[in-house]
Every structure is written in structure tokens, then in C-alpha cells.
PDB file of C-alpha atoms in Angstrom:
ATOM      1  CA  MET A   1       0.000   0.000   0.000  1.00 49.00           C
ATOM      2  CA  ASP A   2       1.267   3.444  -0.916  1.00 51.00           C
ATOM      3  CA  ARG A   3       1.941   5.350   2.287  1.00 51.00           C
ATOM      4  CA  HIS A   4       0.975   8.665   0.604  1.00 49.00           C
ATOM      5  CA  ARG A   5      -2.579   7.404   0.077  1.00 47.00           C
ATOM      6  CA  LEU A   6      -2.992   6.338   3.712  1.00 41.00           C
ATOM      7  CA  PRO A   7      -3.826   9.833   5.062  1.00 43.00           C
ATOM      8  CA  LEU A   8      -6.467  10.276   2.334  1.00 40.00           C
ATOM      9  CA  ARG A   9      -8.037   6.899   3.098  1.00 43.00           C
ATOM     10  CA  LEU A  10      -7.953   7.625   6.836  1.00 36.00           C
ATOM     11  CA  ALA A  11      -9.654  10.991   6.248  1.00 39.00           C
ATOM     12  CA  CYS A  12     -12.399   9.262   4.219  1.00 42.00           C
ATOM     13  CA  VAL A  13     -12.971   6.669   6.947  1.00 38.00           C
ATOM     14  CA  LEU A  14     -13.154   9.357   9.654  1.00 37.00           C
ATOM     15  CA  ALA A  15     -15.573  11.456   7.591  1.00 38.00           C
ATOM     16  CA  SER A  16     -17.799   8.413   7.039  1.00 39.00           C
ATOM     17  CA  ALA A  17     -17.761   7.620  10.764  1.00 36.00           C
ATOM     18  CA  ALA A  18     -18.835  11.173  11.571  1.00 35.00           C
ATOM     19  CA  VAL A  19     -21.776  10.934   9.134  1.00 34.00           C
ATOM     20  CA  ILE A  20     -22.793   7.580  10.574  1.00 32.00           C
ATOM     21  CA  ALA A  21     -22.623   8.930  14.128  1.00 34.00           C
ATOM     22  CA  VAL A  22     -24.862  11.858  13.220  1.00 35.00           C
ATOM     23  CA  THR A  23     -27.411   9.764  11.364  1.00 35.00           C
ATOM     24  CA  GLN A  24     -27.627   7.193  14.163  1.00 39.00           C
ATOM     25  CA  THR A  25     -28.828   9.706  16.762  1.00 39.00           C
ATOM     26  CA  PRO A  26     -31.800  11.580  15.247  1.00 45.00           C
ATOM     27  CA  ALA A  27     -34.030  13.701  17.453  1.00 45.00           C
ATOM     28  CA  SER A  28     -37.080  11.794  18.586  1.00 48.00           C
ATOM     29  CA  ALA A  29     -40.394  13.184  17.402  1.00 53.00           C
ATOM     30  CA  ALA A  30     -41.941  11.866  20.634  1.00 57.00           C
ATOM     31  CA  ASP A  31     -39.864  14.242  22.812  1.00 53.00           C
ATOM     32  CA  PRO A  32     -42.227  17.021  23.923  1.00 64.00           C
ATOM     33  CA  ALA A  33     -41.084  20.606  23.617  1.00 70.00           C
ATOM     34  CA  PRO A  34     -40.470  22.278  26.974  1.00 78.00           C
ATOM     35  CA  ALA A  35     -43.373  24.441  28.074  1.00 88.00           C
ATOM     36  CA  PRO A  36     -44.155  26.614  31.082  1.00 94.00           C
ATOM     37  CA  SER A  37     -46.354  25.104  33.773  1.00 96.00           C
ATOM     38  CA  CYS A  38     -49.067  26.451  36.053  1.00 97.00           C
ATOM     39  CA  VAL A  39     -50.712  25.563  39.332  1.00 97.00           C
ATOM     40  CA  ALA A  40     -54.090  27.041  40.282  1.00 97.00           C
ATOM     41  CA  GLN A  41     -55.041  27.153  43.939  1.00 97.00           C
ATOM     42  CA  VAL A  42     -58.536  28.139  45.052  1.00 95.00           C
ATOM     43  CA  ILE A  43     -58.745  28.895  48.756  1.00 95.00           C
ATOM     44  CA  GLN A  44     -62.391  28.521  49.757  1.00 94.00           C
ATOM     45  CA  PHE A  45     -64.163  30.244  52.624  1.00 94.00           C
ATOM     46  CA  ALA A  46     -67.783  30.074  51.467  1.00 91.00           C
ATOM     47  CA  PRO A  47     -69.268  32.163  50.100  1.00 95.00           C
ATOM     48  CA  GLY A  48     -65.841  33.678  49.337  1.00 96.00           C
ATOM     49  CA  TYR A  49     -62.728  32.419  47.611  1.00 96.00           C
ATOM     50  CA  GLN A  50     -59.197  33.556  46.847  1.00 97.00           C
ATOM     51  CA  THR A  51     -57.544  32.284  43.677  1.00 97.00           C
ATOM     52  CA  VAL A  52     -53.769  32.149  43.166  1.00 98.00           C
ATOM     53  CA  VAL A  53     -52.251  30.920  39.906  1.00 98.00           C
ATOM     54  CA  THR A  54     -48.503  30.335  39.795  1.00 98.00           C
ATOM     55  CA  VAL A  55     -46.930  30.258  36.329  1.00 98.00           C
ATOM     56  CA  ARG A  56     -43.431  28.756  36.233  1.00 97.00           C
ATOM     57  CA  ASN A  57     -41.073  29.059  33.306  1.00 97.00           C
ATOM     58  CA  THR A  58     -39.431  25.636  33.149  1.00 94.00           C
ATOM     59  CA  THR A  59     -37.957  26.347  29.704  1.00 95.00           C
ATOM     60  CA  ALA A  60     -34.579  27.735  28.668  1.00 95.00           C
ATOM     61  CA  VAL A  61     -36.079  30.810  26.958  1.00 96.00           C
ATOM     62  CA  PRO A  62     -38.198  33.721  28.231  1.00 97.00           C
ATOM     63  CA  VAL A  63     -41.977  33.179  28.167  1.00 96.00           C
ATOM     64  CA  THR A  64     -44.057  36.046  26.769  1.00 96.00           C
ATOM     65  CA  GLY A  65     -47.615  36.488  25.525  1.00 94.00           C
ATOM     66  CA  TRP A  66     -49.175  34.304  28.195  1.00 97.00           C
ATOM     67  CA  HIS A  67     -52.600  34.487  29.838  1.00 98.00           C
ATOM     68  CA  ILE A  68     -54.783  32.437  32.165  1.00 98.00           C
ATOM     69  CA  THR A  69     -58.373  31.500  31.360  1.00 98.00           C
ATOM     70  CA  PHE A  70     -60.961  30.008  33.726  1.00 98.00           C
ATOM     71  CA  GLN A  71     -64.665  29.323  34.198  1.00 98.00           C
ATOM     72  CA  ILE A  72     -66.701  31.266  36.740  1.00 97.00           C
ATOM     73  CA  ALA A  73     -70.345  31.010  37.808  1.00 96.00           C
ATOM     74  CA  ALA A  74     -72.730  33.659  36.513  1.00 93.00           C
ATOM     75  CA  THR A  75     -73.617  34.528  40.132  1.00 93.00           C
ATOM     76  CA  ALA A  76     -69.961  34.968  41.171  1.00 96.00           C
ATOM     77  CA  THR A  77     -68.410  38.343  41.777  1.00 95.00           C
ATOM     78  CA  ILE A  78     -64.758  39.347  41.460  1.00 95.00           C
ATOM     79  CA  ALA A  79     -63.760  41.754  44.209  1.00 93.00           C
ATOM     80  CA  GLY A  80     -60.125  42.429  43.291  1.00 93.00           C
ATOM     81  CA  SER A  81     -57.092  41.057  41.498  1.00 97.00           C
ATOM     82  CA  PHE A  82     -53.320  40.999  41.846  1.00 98.00           C
ATOM     83  CA  GLY A  83     -50.470  40.502  39.402  1.00 98.00           C
ATOM     84  CA  GLY A  84     -52.713  41.159  36.429  1.00 97.00           C
ATOM     85  CA  THR A  85     -56.052  42.291  35.097  1.00 97.00           C
ATOM     86  CA  VAL A  86     -59.140  40.076  35.211  1.00 97.00           C
ATOM     87  CA  THR A  87     -61.729  40.374  32.457  1.00 97.00           C
ATOM     88  CA  ARG A  88     -64.950  38.461  32.169  1.00 96.00           C
ATOM     89  CA  ALA A  89     -67.399  37.517  29.430  1.00 96.00           C
ATOM     90  CA  GLY A  90     -70.335  35.559  30.850  1.00 94.00           C
ATOM     91  CA  SER A  91     -68.986  32.454  32.561  1.00 96.00           C
ATOM     92  CA  SER A  92     -65.466  32.755  31.060  1.00 97.00           C
ATOM     93  CA  GLY A  93     -62.686  34.796  32.620  1.00 98.00           C
ATOM     94  CA  THR A  94     -59.166  35.786  31.590  1.00 98.00           C
ATOM     95  CA  ILE A  95     -56.208  37.015  33.612  1.00 98.00           C
ATOM     96  CA  THR A  96     -53.769  39.104  31.579  1.00 98.00           C
ATOM     97  CA  PRO A  97     -50.467  39.625  33.429  1.00 98.00           C
ATOM     98  CA  ALA A  98     -49.389  43.028  34.698  1.00 97.00           C
ATOM     99  CA  VAL A  99     -46.578  44.706  32.773  1.00 96.00           C
ATOM    100  CA  TRP A 100     -43.925  43.411  35.214  1.00 95.00           C
ATOM    101  CA  PHE A 101     -45.060  39.807  34.609  1.00 94.00           C
ATOM    102  CA  THR A 102     -45.473  39.885  30.814  1.00 96.00           C
ATOM    103  CA  THR A 103     -42.068  38.215  30.408  1.00 97.00           C
ATOM    104  CA  ILE A 104     -41.048  35.367  32.716  1.00 97.00           C
ATOM    105  CA  GLN A 105     -37.342  34.571  32.508  1.00 97.00           C
ATOM    106  CA  PRO A 106     -36.081  30.938  32.515  1.00 97.00           C
ATOM    107  CA  GLY A 107     -36.437  29.505  36.014  1.00 96.00           C
ATOM    108  CA  GLY A 108     -38.729  32.384  37.052  1.00 97.00           C
ATOM    109  CA  GLN A 109     -42.352  32.473  38.059  1.00 97.00           C
ATOM    110  CA  ALA A 110     -45.319  34.836  38.257  1.00 98.00           C
ATOM    111  CA  ASN A 111     -48.221  34.794  40.708  1.00 98.00           C
ATOM    112  CA  VAL A 112     -51.557  36.210  39.595  1.00 98.00           C
ATOM    113  CA  GLY A 113     -55.040  35.877  40.974  1.00 98.00           C
ATOM    114  CA  PHE A 114     -58.243  37.349  42.301  1.00 98.00           C
ATOM    115  CA  GLY A 115     -60.759  37.128  45.085  1.00 97.00           C
ATOM    116  CA  GLY A 116     -64.516  37.101  45.096  1.00 97.00           C
ATOM    117  CA  SER A 117     -67.644  35.331  46.216  1.00 97.00           C
ATOM    118  CA  ALA A 118     -70.568  33.363  44.818  1.00 95.00           C
ATOM    119  CA  VAL A 119     -74.049  32.560  46.156  1.00 95.00           C
ATOM    120  CA  PRO A 120     -74.799  29.730  45.793  1.00 95.00           C
ATOM    121  CA  PHE A 121     -71.152  28.947  46.464  1.00 94.00           C
ATOM    122  CA  THR A 122     -69.408  27.927  43.242  1.00 94.00           C
ATOM    123  CA  PRO A 123     -65.665  28.621  43.082  1.00 94.00           C
ATOM    124  CA  PRO A 124     -63.901  29.228  39.735  1.00 96.00           C
ATOM    125  CA  THR A 125     -62.639  26.161  37.839  1.00 96.00           C
ATOM    126  CA  GLY A 126     -60.957  25.051  34.609  1.00 97.00           C
ATOM    127  CA  PHE A 127     -57.794  27.157  34.774  1.00 98.00           C
ATOM    128  CA  THR A 128     -55.574  27.025  31.681  1.00 98.00           C
ATOM    129  CA  LEU A 129     -52.294  28.645  30.634  1.00 98.00           C
ATOM    130  CA  ASN A 130     -52.592  29.563  26.942  1.00 96.00           C
ATOM    131  CA  GLY A 131     -55.060  26.692  26.549  1.00 96.00           C
ATOM    132  CA  THR A 132     -53.037  24.080  28.481  1.00 96.00           C
ATOM    133  CA  PRO A 133     -54.739  22.917  31.712  1.00 97.00           C
ATOM    134  CA  CYS A 134     -53.189  23.994  35.000  1.00 97.00           C
ATOM    135  CA  THR A 135     -52.651  21.593  37.876  1.00 96.00           C
ATOM    136  CA  THR A 136     -55.108  22.395  40.648  1.00 92.00           C
ATOM    137  CA  SER A 137     -54.496  22.605  44.355  1.00 84.00           C
ATOM    138  CA  GLY A 138     -57.064  23.462  47.021  1.00 65.00           C
ATOM    139  CA  TRP A 139     -57.254  24.130  50.722  1.00 56.00           C
TER     140      TRP A 139
END
């Protein structure tokens, strides 16, 4: 074997090994994309309630453009909010974050919520973060 051709052959083998290594480890389509999470807690003291929703950014990039939606009884009132603005259309409500919470940095969190009452007692339910259900926690 010609020793001048050996480096060329070795380079070809190494290049082929690199291509094989790359093609053997494709990204899995089943891996879910990271997404922020939320936990909704409704503290009940009938006929009143206090709602706290914690949004956590568990991703590596800032989260912007988020909002919380929920269902609320037609007889329920909303007495005040914190961390954002609550709007209501019939039995659907939305919390839009205050300006200081519009962007949640990686590893950060925002707490938003509201208080109110309902007679007959029916606390708010069905909390979602941009359409994704929140975990619920109650007292």
C-alpha cells in the first residue's frame, strides 16, 4: 500500500464515521417541547374564595404572551385582582399579566389571581395557561 494514500483513506474513513454517528442519533419526534407550567389554587371560605395561579417558566427561553383562562359562575363576583387584570365575558374569565409579569425569565415564576364570592357557592374552575390545563391545588 502506498503510504501517501494512507492519510487520504484515513480521512475518508473518519468522515464516514462522523456521518454515521450523526445519522444514528436523530431527534425523537416523541420528545415534547419544553413548556411553562401552572398551578391554580382556590382557597375557599364560602361564600368567598381567593384564587392564586402560579406560572413557572421551566424552559430555557423567556416566556411572553401568556394568559390564564378560567370558568366562573354567573352569580360569582370578582372583588379584586393581583399581578394582572381580570376580564370576564359571561362564565369565562381571563387574567392578563401586569406589565412586570409579561415576560417570565427561565427559572422564574409569576403569581396572579383574584378574590370574590358566589351565592350559591361555586368557586372558579378550569384554569388554563394559553389553553393548556393547569394543575389544581385546594385548601
